Coordinates of C-alpha atoms in Angstrom, one line a residue:
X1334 CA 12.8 24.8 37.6
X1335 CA 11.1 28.2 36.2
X1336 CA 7.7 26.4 37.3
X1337 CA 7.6 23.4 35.5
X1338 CA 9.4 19.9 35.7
X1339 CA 12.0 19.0 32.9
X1340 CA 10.7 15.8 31.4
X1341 CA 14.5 14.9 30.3
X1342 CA 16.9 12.2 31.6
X1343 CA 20.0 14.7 29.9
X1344 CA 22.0 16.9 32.2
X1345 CA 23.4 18.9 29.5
X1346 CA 19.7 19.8 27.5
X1347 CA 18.7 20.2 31.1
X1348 CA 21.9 23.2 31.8
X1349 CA 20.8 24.7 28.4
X1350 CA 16.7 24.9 29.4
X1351 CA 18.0 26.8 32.8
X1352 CA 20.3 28.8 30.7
X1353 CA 18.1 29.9 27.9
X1354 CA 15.5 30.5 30.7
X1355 CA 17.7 32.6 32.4
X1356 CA 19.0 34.9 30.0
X1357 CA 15.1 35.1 29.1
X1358 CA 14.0 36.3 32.2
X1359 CA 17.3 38.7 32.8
X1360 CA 16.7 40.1 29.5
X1361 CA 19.8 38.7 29.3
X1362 CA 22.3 38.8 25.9
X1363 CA 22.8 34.7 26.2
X1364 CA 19.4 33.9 24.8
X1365 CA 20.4 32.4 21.1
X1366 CA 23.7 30.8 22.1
X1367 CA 22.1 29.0 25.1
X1368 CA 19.4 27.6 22.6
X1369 CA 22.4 26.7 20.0
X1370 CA 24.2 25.0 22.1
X1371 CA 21.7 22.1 20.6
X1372 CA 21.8 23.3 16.9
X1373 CA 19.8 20.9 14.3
X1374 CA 21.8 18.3 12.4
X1375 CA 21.7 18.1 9.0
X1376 CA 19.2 15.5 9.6
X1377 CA 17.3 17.0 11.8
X1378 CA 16.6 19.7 9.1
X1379 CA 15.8 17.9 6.6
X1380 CA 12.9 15.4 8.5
X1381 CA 11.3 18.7 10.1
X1382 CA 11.6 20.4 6.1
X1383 CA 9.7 17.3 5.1
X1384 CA 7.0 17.3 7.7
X1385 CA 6.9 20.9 7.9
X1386 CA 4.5 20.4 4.2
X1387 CA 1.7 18.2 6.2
X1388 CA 1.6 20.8 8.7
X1389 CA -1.4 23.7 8.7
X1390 CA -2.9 25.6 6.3
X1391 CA -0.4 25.6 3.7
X1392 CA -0.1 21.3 3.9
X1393 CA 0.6 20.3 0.8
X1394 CA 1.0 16.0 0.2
X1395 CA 2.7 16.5 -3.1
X1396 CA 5.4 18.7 -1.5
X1397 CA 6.0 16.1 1.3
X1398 CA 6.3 13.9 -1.2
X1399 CA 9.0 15.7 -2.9
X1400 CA 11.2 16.6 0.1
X1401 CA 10.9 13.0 1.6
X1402 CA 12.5 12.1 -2.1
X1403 CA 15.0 14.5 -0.9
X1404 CA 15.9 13.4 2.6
X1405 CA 15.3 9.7 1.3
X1406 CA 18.7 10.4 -1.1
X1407 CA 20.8 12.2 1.1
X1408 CA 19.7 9.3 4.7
X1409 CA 18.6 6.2 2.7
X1410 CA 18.8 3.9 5.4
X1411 CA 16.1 6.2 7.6
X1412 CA 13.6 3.7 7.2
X1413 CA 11.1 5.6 9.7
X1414 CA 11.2 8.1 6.7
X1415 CA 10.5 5.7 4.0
X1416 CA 7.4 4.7 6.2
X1417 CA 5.8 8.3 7.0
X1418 CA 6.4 8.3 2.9
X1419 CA 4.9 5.4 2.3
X1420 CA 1.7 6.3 4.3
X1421 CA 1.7 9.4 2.5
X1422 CA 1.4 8.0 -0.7
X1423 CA -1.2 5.0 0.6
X1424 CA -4.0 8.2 1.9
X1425 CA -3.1 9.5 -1.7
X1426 CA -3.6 6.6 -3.6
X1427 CA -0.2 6.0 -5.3
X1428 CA 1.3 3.2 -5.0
X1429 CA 3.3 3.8 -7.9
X1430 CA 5.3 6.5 -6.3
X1431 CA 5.6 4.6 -2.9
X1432 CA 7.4 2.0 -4.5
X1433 CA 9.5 4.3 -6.0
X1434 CA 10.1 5.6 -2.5
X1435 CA 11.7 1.7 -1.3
X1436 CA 13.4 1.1 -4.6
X1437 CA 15.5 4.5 -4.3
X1438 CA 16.7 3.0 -0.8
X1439 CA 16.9 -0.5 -1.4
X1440 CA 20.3 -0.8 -2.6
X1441 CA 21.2 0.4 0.8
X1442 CA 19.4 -1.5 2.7
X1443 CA 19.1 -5.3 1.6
X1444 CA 20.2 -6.9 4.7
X1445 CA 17.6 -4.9 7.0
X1446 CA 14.9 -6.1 8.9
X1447 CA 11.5 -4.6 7.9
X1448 CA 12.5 -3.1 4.3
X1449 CA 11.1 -6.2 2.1
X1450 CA 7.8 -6.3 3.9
X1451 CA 7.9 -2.3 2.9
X1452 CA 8.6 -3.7 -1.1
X1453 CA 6.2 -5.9 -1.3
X1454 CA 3.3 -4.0 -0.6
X1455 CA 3.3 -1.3 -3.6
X1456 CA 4.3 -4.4 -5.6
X1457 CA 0.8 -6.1 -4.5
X1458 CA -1.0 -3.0 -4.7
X1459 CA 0.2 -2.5 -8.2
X1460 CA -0.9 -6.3 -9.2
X1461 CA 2.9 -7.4 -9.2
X1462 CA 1.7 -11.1 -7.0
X1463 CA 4.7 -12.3 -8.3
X1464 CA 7.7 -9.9 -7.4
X1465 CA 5.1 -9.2 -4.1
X1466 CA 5.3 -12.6 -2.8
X1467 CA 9.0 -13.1 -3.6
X1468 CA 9.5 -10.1 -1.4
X1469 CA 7.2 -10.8 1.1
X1470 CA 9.2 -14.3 1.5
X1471 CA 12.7 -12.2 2.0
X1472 CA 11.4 -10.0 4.8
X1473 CA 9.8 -13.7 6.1
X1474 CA 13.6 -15.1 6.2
X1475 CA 15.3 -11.9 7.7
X1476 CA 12.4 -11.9 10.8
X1477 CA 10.0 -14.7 10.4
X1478 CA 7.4 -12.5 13.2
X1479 CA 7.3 -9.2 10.6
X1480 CA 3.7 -9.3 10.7
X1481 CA 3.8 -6.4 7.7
X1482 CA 5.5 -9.2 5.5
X1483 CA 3.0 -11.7 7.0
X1484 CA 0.6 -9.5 5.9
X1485 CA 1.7 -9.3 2.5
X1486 CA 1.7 -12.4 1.7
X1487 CA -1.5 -13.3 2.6
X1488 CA -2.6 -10.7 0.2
X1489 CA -1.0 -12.6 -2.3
X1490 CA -2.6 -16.0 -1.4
X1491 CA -6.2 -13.9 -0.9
X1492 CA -5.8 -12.4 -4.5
X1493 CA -4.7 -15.7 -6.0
X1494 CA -7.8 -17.3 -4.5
X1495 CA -5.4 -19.7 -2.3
X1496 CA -7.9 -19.2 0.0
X1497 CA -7.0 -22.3 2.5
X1498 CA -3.1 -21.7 2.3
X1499 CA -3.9 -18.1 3.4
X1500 CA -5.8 -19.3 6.5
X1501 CA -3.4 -21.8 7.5
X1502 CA -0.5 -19.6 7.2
X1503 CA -1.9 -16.9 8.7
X1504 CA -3.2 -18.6 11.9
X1505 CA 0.4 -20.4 12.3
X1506 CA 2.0 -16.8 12.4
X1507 CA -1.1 -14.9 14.9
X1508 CA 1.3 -16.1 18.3
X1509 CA 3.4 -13.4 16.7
X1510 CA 0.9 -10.7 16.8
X1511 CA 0.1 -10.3 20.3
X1512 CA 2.4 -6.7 20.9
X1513 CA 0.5 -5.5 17.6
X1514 CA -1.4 -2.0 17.6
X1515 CA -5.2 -2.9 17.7
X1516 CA -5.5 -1.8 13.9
X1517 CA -3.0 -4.6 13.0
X1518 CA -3.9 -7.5 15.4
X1519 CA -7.5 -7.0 14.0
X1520 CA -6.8 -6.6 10.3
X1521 CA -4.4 -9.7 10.0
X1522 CA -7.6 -11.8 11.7
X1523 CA -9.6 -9.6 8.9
X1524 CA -7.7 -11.4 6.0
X1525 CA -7.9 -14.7 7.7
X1526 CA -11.9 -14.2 8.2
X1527 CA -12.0 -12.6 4.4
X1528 CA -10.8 -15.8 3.3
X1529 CA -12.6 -17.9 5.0
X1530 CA -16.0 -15.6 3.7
X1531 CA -14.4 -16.1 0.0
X1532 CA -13.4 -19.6 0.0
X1533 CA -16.7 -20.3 1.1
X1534 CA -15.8 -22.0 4.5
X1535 CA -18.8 -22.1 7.1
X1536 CA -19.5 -18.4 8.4
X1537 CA -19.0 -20.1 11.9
X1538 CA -15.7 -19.7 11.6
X1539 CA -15.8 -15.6 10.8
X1540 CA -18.3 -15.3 13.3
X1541 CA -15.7 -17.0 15.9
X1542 CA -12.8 -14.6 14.6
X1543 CA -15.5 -11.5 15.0
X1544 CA -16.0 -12.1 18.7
X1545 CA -13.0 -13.8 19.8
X1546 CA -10.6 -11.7 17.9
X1547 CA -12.4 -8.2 17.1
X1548 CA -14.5 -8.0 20.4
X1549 CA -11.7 -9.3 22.6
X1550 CA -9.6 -7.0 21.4
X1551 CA -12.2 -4.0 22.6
X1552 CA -12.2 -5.1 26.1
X1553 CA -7.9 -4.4 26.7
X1554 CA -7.0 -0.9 28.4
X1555 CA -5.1 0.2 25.7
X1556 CA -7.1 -1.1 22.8
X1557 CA -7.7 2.1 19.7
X1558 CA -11.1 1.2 19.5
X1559 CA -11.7 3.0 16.0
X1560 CA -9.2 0.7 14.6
X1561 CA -11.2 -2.2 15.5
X1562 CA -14.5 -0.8 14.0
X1563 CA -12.5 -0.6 11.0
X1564 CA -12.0 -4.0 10.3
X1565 CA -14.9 -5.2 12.3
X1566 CA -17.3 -3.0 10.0
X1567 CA -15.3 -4.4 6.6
X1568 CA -16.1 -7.4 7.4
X1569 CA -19.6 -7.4 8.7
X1570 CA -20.4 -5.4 5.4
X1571 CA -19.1 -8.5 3.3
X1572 CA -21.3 -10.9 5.4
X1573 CA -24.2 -8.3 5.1
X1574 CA -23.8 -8.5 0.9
X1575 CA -23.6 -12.1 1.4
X1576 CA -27.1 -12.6 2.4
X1577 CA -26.0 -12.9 6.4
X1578 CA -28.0 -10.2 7.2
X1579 CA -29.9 -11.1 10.3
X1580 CA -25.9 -12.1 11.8
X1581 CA -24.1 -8.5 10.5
X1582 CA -27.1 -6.4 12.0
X1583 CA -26.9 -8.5 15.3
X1584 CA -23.3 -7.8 15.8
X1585 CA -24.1 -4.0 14.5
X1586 CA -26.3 -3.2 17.2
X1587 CA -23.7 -4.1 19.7
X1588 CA -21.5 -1.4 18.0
X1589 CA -24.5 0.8 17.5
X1590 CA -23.7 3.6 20.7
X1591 CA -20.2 3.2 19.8
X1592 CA -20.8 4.2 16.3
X1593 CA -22.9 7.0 16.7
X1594 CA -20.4 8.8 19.0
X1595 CA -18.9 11.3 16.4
X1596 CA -15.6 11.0 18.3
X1597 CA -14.3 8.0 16.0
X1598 CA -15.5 10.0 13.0
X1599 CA -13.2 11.7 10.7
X1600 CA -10.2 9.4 12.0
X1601 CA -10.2 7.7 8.4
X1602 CA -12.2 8.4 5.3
X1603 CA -12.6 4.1 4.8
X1604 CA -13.9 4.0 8.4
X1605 CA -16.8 7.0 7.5
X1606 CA -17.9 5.3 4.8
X1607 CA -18.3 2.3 6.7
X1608 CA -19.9 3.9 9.7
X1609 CA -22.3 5.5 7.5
X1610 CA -23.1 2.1 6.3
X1611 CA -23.8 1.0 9.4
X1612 CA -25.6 4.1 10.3
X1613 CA -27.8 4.1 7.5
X1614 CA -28.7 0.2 7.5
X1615 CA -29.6 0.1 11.7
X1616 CA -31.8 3.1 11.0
X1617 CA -29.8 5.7 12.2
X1618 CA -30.9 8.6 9.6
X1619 CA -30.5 11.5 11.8
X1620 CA -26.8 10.6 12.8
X1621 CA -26.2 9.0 9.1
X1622 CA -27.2 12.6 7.9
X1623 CA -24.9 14.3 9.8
X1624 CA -21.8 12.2 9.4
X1625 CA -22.4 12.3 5.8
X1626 CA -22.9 16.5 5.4
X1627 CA -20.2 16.5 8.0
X1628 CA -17.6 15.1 4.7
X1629 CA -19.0 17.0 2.7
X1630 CA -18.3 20.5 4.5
X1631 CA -14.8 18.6 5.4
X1632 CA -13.9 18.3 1.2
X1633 CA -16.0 21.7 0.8
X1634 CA -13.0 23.4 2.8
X1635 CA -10.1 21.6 1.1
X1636 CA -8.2 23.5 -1.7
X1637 CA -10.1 23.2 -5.0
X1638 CA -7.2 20.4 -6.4
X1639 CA -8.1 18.4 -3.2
X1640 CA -11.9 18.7 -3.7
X1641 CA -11.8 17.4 -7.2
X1642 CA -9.7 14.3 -6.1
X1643 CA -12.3 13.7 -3.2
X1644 CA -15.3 14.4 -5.1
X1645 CA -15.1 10.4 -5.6
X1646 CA -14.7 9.5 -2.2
X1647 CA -18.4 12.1 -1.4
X1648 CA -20.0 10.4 -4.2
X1649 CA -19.4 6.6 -2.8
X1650 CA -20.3 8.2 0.5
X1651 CA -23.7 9.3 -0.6
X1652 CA -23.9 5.5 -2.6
X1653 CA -23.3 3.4 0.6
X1654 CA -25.5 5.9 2.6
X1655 CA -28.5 4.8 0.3
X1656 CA -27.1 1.2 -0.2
X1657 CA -27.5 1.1 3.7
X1658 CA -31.0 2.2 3.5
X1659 CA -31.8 -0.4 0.4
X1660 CA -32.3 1.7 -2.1
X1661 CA -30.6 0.0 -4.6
X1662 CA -31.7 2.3 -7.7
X1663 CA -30.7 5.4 -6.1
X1664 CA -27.0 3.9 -5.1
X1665 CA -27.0 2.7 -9.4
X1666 CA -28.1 6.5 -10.3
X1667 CA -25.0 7.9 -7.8
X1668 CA -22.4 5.6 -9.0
X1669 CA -23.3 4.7 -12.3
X1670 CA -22.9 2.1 -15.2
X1671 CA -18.9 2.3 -14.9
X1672 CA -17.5 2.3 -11.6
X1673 CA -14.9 1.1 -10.4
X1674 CA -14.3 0.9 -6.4
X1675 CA -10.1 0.9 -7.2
X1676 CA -10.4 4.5 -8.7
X1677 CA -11.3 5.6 -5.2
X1678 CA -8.0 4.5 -3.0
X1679 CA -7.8 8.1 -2.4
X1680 CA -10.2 6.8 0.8
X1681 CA -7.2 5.1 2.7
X1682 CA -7.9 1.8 1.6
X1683 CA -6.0 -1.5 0.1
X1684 CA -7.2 -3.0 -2.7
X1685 CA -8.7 -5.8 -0.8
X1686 CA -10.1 -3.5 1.8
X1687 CA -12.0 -1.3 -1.0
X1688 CA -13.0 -4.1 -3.4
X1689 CA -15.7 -4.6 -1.0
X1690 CA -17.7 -1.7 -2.8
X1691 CA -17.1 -3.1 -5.6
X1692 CA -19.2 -6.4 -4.4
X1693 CA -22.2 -3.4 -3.5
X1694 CA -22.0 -2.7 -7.1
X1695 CA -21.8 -5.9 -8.2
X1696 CA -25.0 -6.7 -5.9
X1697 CA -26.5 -3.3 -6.9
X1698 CA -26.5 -4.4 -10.6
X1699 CA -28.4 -7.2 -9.8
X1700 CA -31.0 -5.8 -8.0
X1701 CA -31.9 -3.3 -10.3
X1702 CA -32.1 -5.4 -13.5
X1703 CA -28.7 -4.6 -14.9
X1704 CA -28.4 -7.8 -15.7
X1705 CA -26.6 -7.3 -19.1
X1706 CA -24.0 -4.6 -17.4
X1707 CA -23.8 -7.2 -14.2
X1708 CA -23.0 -9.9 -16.7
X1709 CA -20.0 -7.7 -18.4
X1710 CA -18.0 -6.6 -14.9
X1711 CA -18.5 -10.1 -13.3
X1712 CA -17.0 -11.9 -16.2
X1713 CA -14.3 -9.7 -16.3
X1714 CA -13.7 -9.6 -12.9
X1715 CA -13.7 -13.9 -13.0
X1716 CA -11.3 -13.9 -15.5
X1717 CA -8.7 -11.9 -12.7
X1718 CA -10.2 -14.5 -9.9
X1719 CA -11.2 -17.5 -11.5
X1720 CA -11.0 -18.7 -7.9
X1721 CA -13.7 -17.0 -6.2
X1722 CA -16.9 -18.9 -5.7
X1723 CA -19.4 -15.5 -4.8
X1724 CA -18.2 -14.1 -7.9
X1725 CA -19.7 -16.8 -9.8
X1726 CA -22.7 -17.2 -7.3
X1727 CA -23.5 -13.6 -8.6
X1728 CA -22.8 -14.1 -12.5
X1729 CA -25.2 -17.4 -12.4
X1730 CA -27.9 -14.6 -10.5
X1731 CA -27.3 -12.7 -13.6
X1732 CA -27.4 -15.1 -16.2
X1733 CA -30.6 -16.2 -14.9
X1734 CA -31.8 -12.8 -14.8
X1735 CA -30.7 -12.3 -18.0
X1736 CA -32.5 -15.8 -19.7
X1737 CA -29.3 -17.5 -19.7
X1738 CA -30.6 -20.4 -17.9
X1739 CA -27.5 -23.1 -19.3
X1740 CA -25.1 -20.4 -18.0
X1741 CA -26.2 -20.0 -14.7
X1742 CA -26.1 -23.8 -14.3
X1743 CA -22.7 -23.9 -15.6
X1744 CA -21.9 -20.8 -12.9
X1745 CA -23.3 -22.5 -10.4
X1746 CA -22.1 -25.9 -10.5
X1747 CA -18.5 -23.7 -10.9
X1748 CA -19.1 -22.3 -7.6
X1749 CA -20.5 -25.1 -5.9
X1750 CA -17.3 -27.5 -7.3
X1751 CA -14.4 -24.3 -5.4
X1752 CA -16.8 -24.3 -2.1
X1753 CA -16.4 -28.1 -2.1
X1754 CA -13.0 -27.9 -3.0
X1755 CA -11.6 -25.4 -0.6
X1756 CA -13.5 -27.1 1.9
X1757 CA -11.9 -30.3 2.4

């Protein structure tokens, strides 16, 4: 009808198209009533008020957050809501005010499916492992397949260094992830490969989740592909700081045309940074030059509030840009003696997912004779994951940068005594 097909299986929206049309055409006075006839609820109003402020030149994240407060008190058990919210806040860095956002709702929804796996991440995010896993473990009882729960709690394990309980828990729950978006099939095999990189397990076993999981997951018709280079660039950055740099760079130059299509840039700010990471370290200057000014002219057009919040993400930009190219100094010079990779979730990234530049630091420390600043962060950083056996691997590289000799051997029989441990 009127010279297009109705894409609607409902007789009466149908009768109001042809009317509205109609009167339209007529110049006819039934116009407004015809288009009434399907007035907004009260609901309707309210979700197109709150994602009427992500919309266009006047988007605004802190006024969405606002009005999704407000439709979140008047329909609390519109959990769809509560997720758009909760995405809001993770691209802003806040997890404070996302679990605000389930805890307003909560009381109304305790028996529902989906809602605990939706607690317990703030909670993690906010170093809560405790309340997190308790949560996690209540979504796990209403639906033992919510893979966001799953998900959860592995984060726990991972951040508690329980790095073989993560693994094995994780691989008894992946028959449950096979109707999963590409982005979450490949980032739950992420966390079980993480672990297995942090618990020191052979790197056979990452490199078997890389291609059987990650490249596997390229070849299906309906695969997102930019949500696998996500996690398949995460993790080949880890093995890269790890010394496995012949293996990451192999696997990188299978990516390489992929990559340096500009079609998966600007999907996410954590997937830039990684791509320019890549980019830089395979030798791709030209196309790492133009990915990188092409963020900075994307936060040079952003309101001025906006650009001062993303001047952090530009400046760790321009750092893994030069860390991909090795030059360590000018990475120290750009991010300096005090950084701190959590201070840049404004990226779109978990705390696991951006701790990773911390690791560069860490490395960059090193390798530029910071031994006494390395020394500081890494001990501090131990005494939060006493379990993690690279974290002392890279104190006993400071200590014996430093003269410490005794130390490093205590560091390194410490790392060697977890690797032997988590490996039987």
């Amino acid at each position: 009808m009127w010279g297009q097909e109705y894409r609607t299986a409902s007789g009466g929206c149908a009768a109001a198209l042809d009317e509205h049309y109609a009167h339209t055409m007529s110049f006819g006075r039934g116009r407004g009533h015809a288009v009434l006839r399907g007035a907004a609820t009260e609901y309707e109003r309210a979700v197109f008020r709150a994602l009427s402020a992500l919309i266009g030149e006047e988007r605004d994240e802190q006024v969405a957050i606002e009005r999704h407060f407000e439709l979140l008190k008047e329909f609390p058990r519109d959990l769809m809501s509560l997720k758009r919210a909760q995405l809001i806040c993770f691209y802003m860095g806040r997890p404070d005010t996302s679990l605000k956002f389930v805890e307003q709702v909560l009381p109304e929804n305790q028996d529902q499916n989906y809602i605990y796996g939706m607690l317990a991440f703030p909670l993690l995010e906010l170093g809560r492992m405790d309340d997190a896993e308790k949560a996690a473990r209540k979504g796990l009882a209403i639906n033992k397949n919510d893979c966001w729960s799953q998900h959860n709690l592995c984060h726990v394990f991972q951040q508690e260094c329980h790095f073989k309980e993560a693994t094995e828990f994780m691989k008894s729950c992946s028959p449950s992830w096979a109707a999963c978006s590409s982005f979450m099939l490949t980032h739950n095999w992420w966390h079980v490969a993480v672990c297995y990189l942090e618990g020191e397990f052979p790197t056979s076993k990452v490199l078997e989740i890389y291609d059987h999981n990650f490249m596997t997951e390229l070849e299906k018709s309906d695969c997102e592909a930019a949500e696998v280079y996500l996690n398949a660039l995460g993790l080949l950055l880890r093995l890269h700081i790890r010394g496995q740099v012949d293996l990451a760079k192999d696997r990188l130059a299978a990516l390489l045309d992929a990559l340096t299509n500009e079609k998966i840039w600007h999907v996410e700010w954590l997937l830039d940074l990684l791509v320019l990471w890549a980019l830089s370290s395979m030798g791709e200057i030209t196309r790492a030059d133009n990915l990188l000014e092409s963020l900075r002219s994307r936060v040079s057009s952003m309101d001025t509030k906006k650009q001062q919040v993303m001047q952090k993400a530009i400046q760790l930009a321009e750092a893994v840009y030069e860390y991909g190219k090795g030059e360590h100094k000018k990475v120290f010079d750009i991010l300096g003696p005090d950084f701190d990779a959590l201070s840049c979730k404004m990226i779109g990234a978990s705390d696991e997912q951006v701790d990773v530049f911390n690791e560069v630091w860490y490395t960059v420390l090193i390798n530029t004779g910071e031994s006494s600043r390395a020394i500081e962060v890494l001990e501090k950083q131990i005494r939060k994951r006493e379990g993690a056996p690279f974290l002392w691997r890279l104190l006993e590289k400071a200590y014996s940068l430093h003269g410490r000799a005794a130390d490093a051997s205590v560091a390194s029989e410490k790392a060697n005594a977890l690797q032997a441990a988590y490996s039987r």
